[in-house]
C-alpha atoms as one frame of an Amber mdcrd trajectory, in Angstrom:
protein
 -44.463  35.395   4.739 -40.815  34.676   5.627 -41.794  31.812   7.935 -44.064
  30.343   5.293 -41.391  30.485   2.619 -38.854  29.003   5.020 -41.189  26.165
   5.888 -41.914  25.531   2.225 -38.209  25.514   1.412 -37.490  23.045   4.224
 -40.274  20.822   2.988 -38.802  20.825  -0.540 -35.347  20.039   0.782 -36.745
  17.183   2.884 -38.608  15.801  -0.120 -35.492  16.001  -2.309 -33.363  14.242
   0.311 -36.029  11.548   0.670 -35.983  11.084  -3.110 -32.182  10.743  -3.111
 -32.327   8.276  -0.238 -34.792   6.128  -2.170 -32.518   6.221  -5.213 -29.539
   5.342  -3.034 -31.366   2.305  -1.633 -32.326   1.310  -5.161 -28.690   1.355
  -6.240 -27.679  -0.557  -3.125 -30.170  -3.266  -4.063 -28.724  -3.373  -7.570
 -25.233  -3.630  -6.088 -25.941  -6.948  -4.354 -23.903  -9.473  -6.324 -24.126
 -13.173  -6.752 -21.412 -15.601  -5.702 -19.687 -15.440  -9.091 -19.387 -11.651
  -9.019 -17.935 -11.667  -5.506 -15.442 -14.373  -6.468 -14.348 -12.377  -9.522
 -14.021  -9.169  -7.492 -12.081 -10.874  -4.689  -9.790 -12.684  -7.119  -8.753
  -9.616  -9.133  -8.331  -7.367  -6.072  -6.216  -9.978  -4.256  -4.137 -10.563
  -7.400  -3.580  -6.822  -7.813  -2.538  -6.464  -4.163  -0.115  -9.405  -4.434
   1.403  -7.963  -7.613   1.766  -4.495  -6.080   3.632  -5.878  -3.087   5.369
  -8.648  -5.046   6.891  -6.290  -7.625   8.435  -4.245  -4.811   9.614  -7.383
  -3.019  11.206  -8.786  -6.190  12.960  -5.476  -6.841  14.353  -5.452  -3.304
  15.500  -9.062  -3.695  17.196  -8.316  -7.026  19.051  -5.264  -5.705  20.195
  -6.891  -2.461  21.016 -10.325  -3.875  22.633  -9.381  -7.195  23.531  -5.666
  -7.098  25.284  -5.494  -3.713  22.664  -3.671  -1.665  22.544   0.033  -0.861
  24.950   2.844  -0.104  25.047   6.644  -0.267  27.244   9.104  -2.157  30.505
   7.402  -1.188  29.553   4.448  -3.449  27.642   5.817  -6.477  27.037   2.378
  -8.001  25.280   1.164  -4.858  23.550   4.503  -4.383  21.909   3.889  -7.746
  20.309   0.763  -6.281  18.010   3.001  -4.265  16.568   4.345  -7.507  14.655
   1.275  -8.771  13.443   0.315  -5.295  12.150   3.780  -4.389  10.609   4.407
  -7.795   8.761   1.095  -7.726   7.648   1.813  -4.147   6.401   5.316  -5.001
   5.063   5.081  -8.535   3.860   1.469  -8.476   3.102   0.215  -4.955   1.849
   3.348  -3.169   0.200   4.848  -6.252  -1.333   1.488  -7.177  -2.908   1.059
  -3.762  -4.169   4.644  -3.843  -5.995   3.756  -7.077  -7.318   0.456  -5.696
  -8.767   2.176  -2.625 -11.771   3.294  -4.667 -12.550  -0.382  -5.299 -11.431
  -1.885  -1.980 -13.118   0.615   0.397 -16.626  -0.080  -0.857 -18.344   0.531
   2.475 -16.451   3.634   3.634 -17.636   7.204   3.367 -16.170   8.861   0.290
 -14.369  11.565   2.269 -12.412   8.879   4.151 -11.466   7.187   0.885 -10.267
  10.530  -0.469  -8.126  11.097   2.607  -6.566   7.627   2.334  -6.041   8.196
  -1.393  -4.184  11.426  -0.606  -2.123   9.788   2.155  -0.900   7.026  -0.156
   0.042   9.589  -2.788   1.790  11.660  -0.120   3.803   8.579   0.905   4.890
   8.192  -2.711   6.317  11.732  -2.905   9.455  11.230  -0.719  10.133   7.890
  -2.436  10.042   9.507  -5.876  12.046  12.565  -4.780  14.843  10.550  -3.138
  14.830   8.032  -6.003  15.273  10.864  -8.487  18.132  12.414  -6.497  19.962
   9.090  -6.160  20.054   8.493  -9.911  21.380  12.015 -10.504  24.034  11.514
  -7.816  25.094   8.115  -9.115  25.467   9.506 -12.644  27.274  12.698 -11.685
  29.629  11.029  -9.179  30.534   8.092 -11.413  34.036   7.889 -12.867  33.686
   8.903 -15.640  30.353  10.760 -15.147  27.295   9.380 -16.932  25.073  11.710
 -18.955  21.599  12.481 -17.615  18.285  12.468 -19.512  19.531  10.892 -22.722
  17.545   7.631 -22.757  13.916   6.856 -23.498  13.604   5.581 -19.928  14.633
   8.949 -18.494  12.276  10.847 -20.786   9.303   8.663 -19.854  10.232   8.948
 -16.181  10.457  12.741 -16.375   7.009  12.993 -18.007   5.603  10.603 -15.388
   6.956  12.728 -12.534   5.455  15.840 -14.092   2.022  14.247 -14.486   2.198
  12.850 -10.958   2.947  16.302  -9.524   0.115  17.930 -11.478  -2.297  15.163
 -10.435  -1.414  15.558  -6.768  -1.740  19.360  -6.759  -5.009  19.379  -8.709
  -6.470  16.514  -6.672  -5.484  18.025  -3.331  -6.880  21.447  -4.261 -10.063
  20.255  -5.951 -11.168  17.355  -3.774  -9.995  18.430  -0.326  -9.580  22.200
  -0.079 -12.669  22.978  -2.188 -14.757  20.832   0.176 -14.725  23.871   2.478
 -17.209  25.421   0.052 -18.765  22.162  -1.056 -22.042  23.488  -2.373 -20.483
  26.128  -4.621 -17.883  23.777  -6.106 -19.869  20.531  -6.391 -20.427  20.876
 -10.137 -16.803  21.726 -10.825 -15.524  18.813  -8.736 -17.961  16.387 -10.368
 -16.782  17.461 -13.824 -13.148  17.052 -12.785 -13.526  13.477 -11.474 -13.356
  11.618 -14.839 -10.423  13.801 -15.971  -8.544  13.180 -12.719  -9.251   9.436
 -12.917  -8.150   9.167 -16.565  -4.888  11.007 -15.987  -4.300   8.974 -12.817
  -4.474   5.731 -14.788  -2.318   7.257 -17.537   0.329   8.244 -14.979   0.313
   4.731 -13.523   0.746   3.157 -16.962   3.569   5.557 -17.804   5.245   4.597
 -14.520   5.106   0.939 -15.554   6.510   1.836 -18.990   9.346   3.749 -17.310
  10.066   0.794 -15.034  10.123  -1.671 -17.934  12.477   0.460 -20.038  14.662
   1.070 -16.975  14.911  -2.645 -16.196  15.829  -3.440 -19.794  18.417  -0.668
 -19.892  20.000  -1.806 -16.626  20.050  -5.449 -17.714  21.738  -4.669 -21.035
  24.323  -2.324 -19.516  25.291  -4.501 -16.556  24.810  -8.057 -17.793  25.797
  -7.421 -21.427  26.204 -10.818 -23.159  25.134 -12.679 -20.026  21.603 -11.298
 -20.458  21.079 -13.383 -23.602  22.343 -16.465 -21.760  19.331 -16.213 -19.425
  21.339 -16.239 -16.246  19.529 -16.238 -12.907  19.704 -12.446 -12.529  18.321
 -12.006 -16.035  15.380 -14.248 -15.139  14.725 -12.205 -11.989  14.754  -8.959
 -13.988  12.386 -10.393 -16.576  10.111 -11.696 -13.816   9.883  -8.205 -12.321
   8.989  -6.878 -15.768   6.299  -9.501 -16.332   4.780  -8.822 -12.910   4.526
  -5.132 -13.863   2.867  -6.010 -17.178   0.381  -8.265 -15.362  -0.250  -5.428
 -12.929  -1.001  -3.000 -15.760  -3.523  -5.451 -17.219  -5.311  -6.250 -13.967
  -5.467  -2.635 -12.715  -6.948  -1.559 -16.049  -9.489  -4.378 -15.850 -10.517
  -3.459 -12.298 -10.975   0.210 -13.146 -12.923  -0.484 -16.335 -15.377  -2.832
 -14.630 -18.282  -0.578 -13.736 -19.727  -3.278 -11.471 -16.727  -3.001  -9.132
 -17.501   0.640  -8.355 -19.681   1.144  -5.288 -23.050   2.450  -6.466 -23.109
   5.221  -3.867 -19.865   6.503  -5.414 -21.566   6.692  -8.801 -24.337   8.814
  -7.334 -21.881  11.122  -5.598 -19.728  11.408  -8.709 -22.717  12.487 -10.740
 -23.678  15.071  -8.132 -26.816  13.306  -6.927 -25.565  12.817  -3.345
């Protein structure tokens, strides 16, 4: 009786896997695009990648060319220059690429994409931590000291850091550690995916809002009347801001386009594979 039941169970499992494989092939057939779809996909992904790297490059150029470069605690004003560069690197560039991975790595196994997603977020952590410490140092060591957490920029940044930390902890626990007991947690992880994705996009948009308010605050405080005269530094600052706005638009567009998601990922997300 035991052997019969075992054989019957294996047969059912084989039949279910065959059914899923057929559905997977069906979705793969649906996922074959025409030339126009591939051109659209390539264009928006390349534009997003250029903007992610370009915003960091422009920030580096601005700080080195117009703000005097970098220093540590002996020069608080130059120590502050680490703050915008590291925050853009962590919150925008690394986090942006970690989001794009789910659209770029269309042919990779999902577990590999998850690992790369986690690695990019892990790279962002030291950037954000050091960037946060440098702004505190530069404020506290200034003569006279500058107050902390009084501006809208600082409030948005603080909320963004909190959401980022929660996202990383929940994502690491749910999508990596719980894979050790994959069968028992599949339903829970599938239900958590849209929540994790929504809050991930929200965190990214808040990071852009924090960057925009920070750029405006810095421009007004340091350039003063020269900002309204549209000097070269003012144009550079505004260009960084516009690149971040363009990035927010294009990342949102990429994530909202259901066609850009690999069909196998849709099946896995829904618990079918």
